[in-house]
């Protein structure tokens, strides 16, 4: 059994408290987790017993034999997910992608059975990860999983890249290497005060030691500005919503970033891909960012913003939302 399924079965498929019993769904989980955790529970159960859930036939049109075929495919797809789905939207996309050649009524029935978003409620993401470096890209980075606290707002995140990465390994300063070795030795001697002091030296140099799967990884810190979009500032209307959405997209995931350069604040400006999703595309289609036309002329960005405007979703639900660059200018001028 894959670790992802086992973890979700053990941690997500239990009632959160005795007082939550009134909100439990048909799979014995709280209403807040019924989608993802119920699917994980049933995939776990299917791999052990080869039995599909009772009651599924009321929601779909195909036979039990066909249903078993779906679950075999979903088990494999779930295991291959890196990381596996954590949100209802991610779980729905996995189901839709895995069963894309099956009947629409079956796919929608399966989604409805788990209370997952139906296809028409999800933002369709069309851009694929480039197979070669696009023109203008200076370099590509592959990050460690992103922490939720690393998302500053709807267009800026902090990421870390392992120094084992070939591009990073030749640039690590000698004092950082030395401090990492000394920190490790201090921790082995349980001298945590000294170890923390060495780690602070590492942090001050733009690096950090990150614990990941029982391994300590020395990593370089980068601040990333999402290229081509401008999200509302935190104090603006929809600023909080933009930050929450970006966090949902990247939290716990390793990112692939094409870096085009640096802005005046020292941030790396890049296109971000996450589990096959082009992050800027999703933020624009959800109406949680503007196309930053002063720095980006891509016609697809203009089209995605126009689509959200037409649908009046996100910040476009307001009649005349203030542009973040105008808001920042007013703040600088004390207005």
Coordinates of N, CA and C in Angstrom, one line a residue, residues 209-293:
X209 N 18.9 25.1 6.9 CA 18.9 23.6 7.0 C 17.4 23.2 7.2
X210 N 16.9 22.4 6.3 CA 15.5 22.0 6.3 C 15.4 20.5 6.5
X211 N 14.5 20.1 7.5 CA 14.3 18.7 7.7 C 13.2 18.2 6.8
X212 N 13.5 17.1 6.1 CA 12.6 16.6 5.1 C 12.7 15.1 5.1
X213 N 11.7 14.4 5.5 CA 11.6 12.9 5.5 C 12.9 12.3 6.2
X214 N 13.1 12.8 7.4 CA 14.1 12.4 8.3 C 15.5 12.6 7.8
X215 N 15.6 13.6 6.9 CA 16.9 14.0 6.3 C 17.0 15.5 6.4
X216 N 18.2 16.0 6.8 CA 18.5 17.4 6.9 C 19.2 17.9 5.6
X217 N 18.6 18.9 5.0 CA 19.0 19.4 3.7 C 19.4 20.8 3.8
X218 N 20.6 21.1 3.3 CA 21.1 22.5 3.2 C 20.5 23.1 2.0
X219 N 19.8 24.2 2.1 CA 19.1 24.7 0.9 C 19.3 26.2 0.8
X220 N 19.3 26.7 -0.4 CA 19.4 28.2 -0.7 C 18.0 28.8 -0.8
X221 N 17.9 30.0 -0.2 CA 16.6 30.7 -0.1 C 16.5 31.6 -1.4
X222 N 15.2 31.6 -1.9 CA 14.9 32.5 -3.0 C 13.5 33.1 -2.8
X223 N 13.4 34.4 -3.0 CA 12.1 35.0 -3.1 C 11.7 35.1 -4.5
X224 N 10.5 34.6 -4.8 CA 10.0 34.5 -6.2 C 8.8 35.5 -6.4
X225 N 8.9 36.3 -7.4 CA 7.8 37.1 -7.9 C 7.2 36.5 -9.1
X226 N 5.9 36.2 -9.0 CA 5.2 35.5 -10.1 C 5.2 36.5 -11.3
X227 N 5.8 36.1 -12.4 CA 5.9 36.9 -13.6 C 4.6 37.1 -14.3
X228 N 4.3 38.4 -14.6 CA 3.2 38.7 -15.5 C 1.9 39.0 -14.8
X229 N 1.8 38.8 -13.4 CA 0.6 39.1 -12.7 C 0.9 40.0 -11.6
X230 N -0.2 40.7 -11.1 CA -0.1 41.6 -9.9 C -1.3 41.3 -9.1
X231 N -1.2 40.7 -7.9 CA -2.3 40.4 -7.1 C -2.6 41.6 -6.1
X232 N -3.8 41.6 -5.6 CA -4.1 42.7 -4.6 C -3.1 42.6 -3.4
X233 N -2.7 43.8 -2.9 CA -1.9 43.8 -1.7 C -2.7 43.3 -0.5
X234 N -2.1 42.8 0.5 CA -2.7 42.2 1.6 C -3.8 43.1 2.2
X235 N -3.6 44.4 2.3 CA -4.5 45.3 2.9 C -5.7 45.7 1.9
X236 N -5.6 45.3 0.7 CA -6.6 45.6 -0.3 C -7.8 44.6 -0.3
X237 N -8.9 45.0 -0.8 CA -10.0 44.0 -1.0 C -9.5 42.8 -1.9
X238 N -9.8 41.6 -1.5 CA -9.3 40.4 -2.1 C -7.9 40.1 -1.9
X239 N -7.1 40.9 -1.2 CA -5.7 40.6 -0.9 C -5.6 39.3 -0.1
X240 N -6.5 39.1 0.9 CA -6.4 37.9 1.7 C -6.8 36.7 0.9
X241 N -7.8 36.8 0.1 CA -8.3 35.7 -0.7 C -7.2 35.3 -1.7
X242 N -6.5 36.2 -2.3 CA -5.4 35.9 -3.2 C -4.3 35.1 -2.6
X243 N -4.0 35.6 -1.4 CA -2.9 34.8 -0.6 C -3.4 33.4 -0.3
X244 N -4.6 33.3 0.2 CA -5.1 32.0 0.5 C -5.1 31.0 -0.7
X245 N -5.5 31.6 -1.8 CA -5.6 30.7 -3.1 C -4.2 30.3 -3.5
X246 N -3.3 31.2 -3.5 CA -1.9 30.8 -3.9 C -1.3 29.8 -2.9
X247 N -1.6 30.0 -1.6 CA -1.2 29.0 -0.6 C -1.8 27.6 -0.9
X248 N -3.1 27.6 -1.2 CA -3.7 26.3 -1.5 C -3.0 25.6 -2.7
X249 N -2.6 26.4 -3.7 CA -2.0 25.8 -4.9 C -0.6 25.2 -4.6
X250 N 0.2 25.9 -3.8 CA 1.6 25.6 -3.7 C 2.0 24.9 -2.4
X251 N 1.2 24.9 -1.4 CA 1.5 24.4 -0.1 C 1.9 22.9 -0.1
X252 N 3.0 22.6 0.4 CA 3.5 21.2 0.5 C 4.0 20.6 -0.8
X253 N 4.1 21.4 -1.9 CA 4.4 20.9 -3.2 C 5.8 21.4 -3.6
X254 N 6.5 20.7 -4.4 CA 7.7 21.1 -5.0 C 7.4 21.8 -6.3
X255 N 8.0 22.9 -6.6 CA 7.7 23.8 -7.7 C 8.8 23.7 -8.8
X256 N 8.4 23.9 -10.0 CA 9.3 24.0 -11.1 C 9.2 25.5 -11.6
X257 N 10.3 26.2 -11.5 CA 10.3 27.6 -11.8 C 11.2 28.0 -12.9
X258 N 10.7 28.7 -13.9 CA 11.6 29.3 -15.0 C 11.9 30.7 -14.6
X259 N 13.1 31.0 -14.3 CA 13.5 32.4 -13.9 C 14.0 33.2 -15.0
X260 N 13.4 34.4 -15.2 CA 13.7 35.3 -16.3 C 14.6 36.5 -15.8
X261 N 14.8 36.7 -14.5 CA 15.6 37.8 -14.1 C 15.3 38.1 -12.6
X262 N 15.7 39.3 -12.2 CA 15.4 39.8 -10.9 C 14.7 41.2 -11.0
X263 N 13.8 41.5 -10.0 CA 13.2 42.8 -10.0 C 14.1 43.7 -9.1
X264 N 13.6 44.9 -8.9 CA 14.4 45.9 -8.1 C 14.5 45.6 -6.7
X265 N 13.7 44.6 -6.2 CA 13.7 44.2 -4.8 C 14.6 43.0 -4.6
X266 N 15.2 42.5 -5.6 CA 16.1 41.3 -5.5 C 15.3 40.0 -5.6
X267 N 14.1 40.1 -6.0 CA 13.3 38.8 -6.1 C 13.5 38.2 -7.5
X268 N 13.5 36.9 -7.6 CA 13.6 36.2 -8.8 C 12.2 36.3 -9.5
X269 N 12.2 36.7 -10.7 CA 10.9 36.8 -11.5 C 10.7 35.6 -12.4
X270 N 9.7 34.8 -12.1 CA 9.6 33.6 -12.9 C 8.2 33.1 -13.1
X271 N 8.1 32.1 -14.0 CA 6.8 31.4 -14.3 C 6.9 30.1 -13.4
X272 N 5.8 29.8 -12.7 CA 5.8 28.7 -11.7 C 4.8 27.7 -12.2
X273 N 5.3 26.4 -12.1 CA 4.5 25.3 -12.5 C 4.4 24.4 -11.2
X274 N 3.2 23.8 -11.0 CA 3.0 23.1 -9.8 C 2.0 21.9 -10.1
X275 N 2.6 20.7 -10.0 CA 1.7 19.5 -10.3 C 1.1 19.6 -11.7
X276 N 1.8 20.1 -12.6 CA 1.3 20.3 -14.0 C 0.5 21.5 -14.2
X277 N 0.3 22.3 -13.2 CA -0.6 23.5 -13.3 C 0.3 24.8 -13.5
X278 N -0.1 25.6 -14.4 CA 0.6 26.9 -14.5 C 0.0 27.9 -13.5
X279 N 0.7 28.2 -12.5 CA 0.1 28.9 -11.4 C -0.5 30.3 -11.8
X280 N 0.2 31.1 -12.6 CA -0.3 32.4 -13.0 C -1.6 32.2 -13.8
X281 N -1.8 31.2 -14.6 CA -3.0 31.0 -15.3 C -4.2 30.8 -14.3
X282 N -3.9 30.0 -13.3 CA -5.0 29.7 -12.4 C -5.4 31.0 -11.6
X283 N -4.4 31.7 -11.1 CA -4.7 33.0 -10.4 C -5.5 34.0 -11.2
X284 N -5.1 34.1 -12.5 CA -5.9 35.0 -13.4 C -7.3 34.5 -13.6
X285 N -7.5 33.2 -13.9 CA -8.8 32.7 -14.2 C -9.7 32.7 -13.0
X286 N -9.1 32.7 -11.8 CA -9.9 32.7 -10.5 C -10.2 34.2 -10.2
X287 N -9.8 35.1 -11.0 CA -10.1 36.5 -10.7 C -9.4 37.1 -9.4
X288 N -8.1 36.6 -9.2 CA -7.4 37.0 -8.0 C -6.1 37.7 -8.3
X289 N -6.0 38.1 -9.6 CA -4.8 38.9 -10.0 C -5.1 39.6 -11.3
X290 N -4.4 40.7 -11.5 CA -4.4 41.4 -12.8 C -3.3 40.9 -13.7
X291 N -3.5 41.0 -15.0 CA -2.4 40.9 -15.9 C -1.5 42.1 -15.8
X292 N -0.3 42.0 -15.5 CA 0.6 43.1 -15.2 C 1.2 43.6 -16.5
X293 N 0.4 44.3 -17.3 CA 0.7 44.7 -18.6 C 1.9 45.6 -18.7

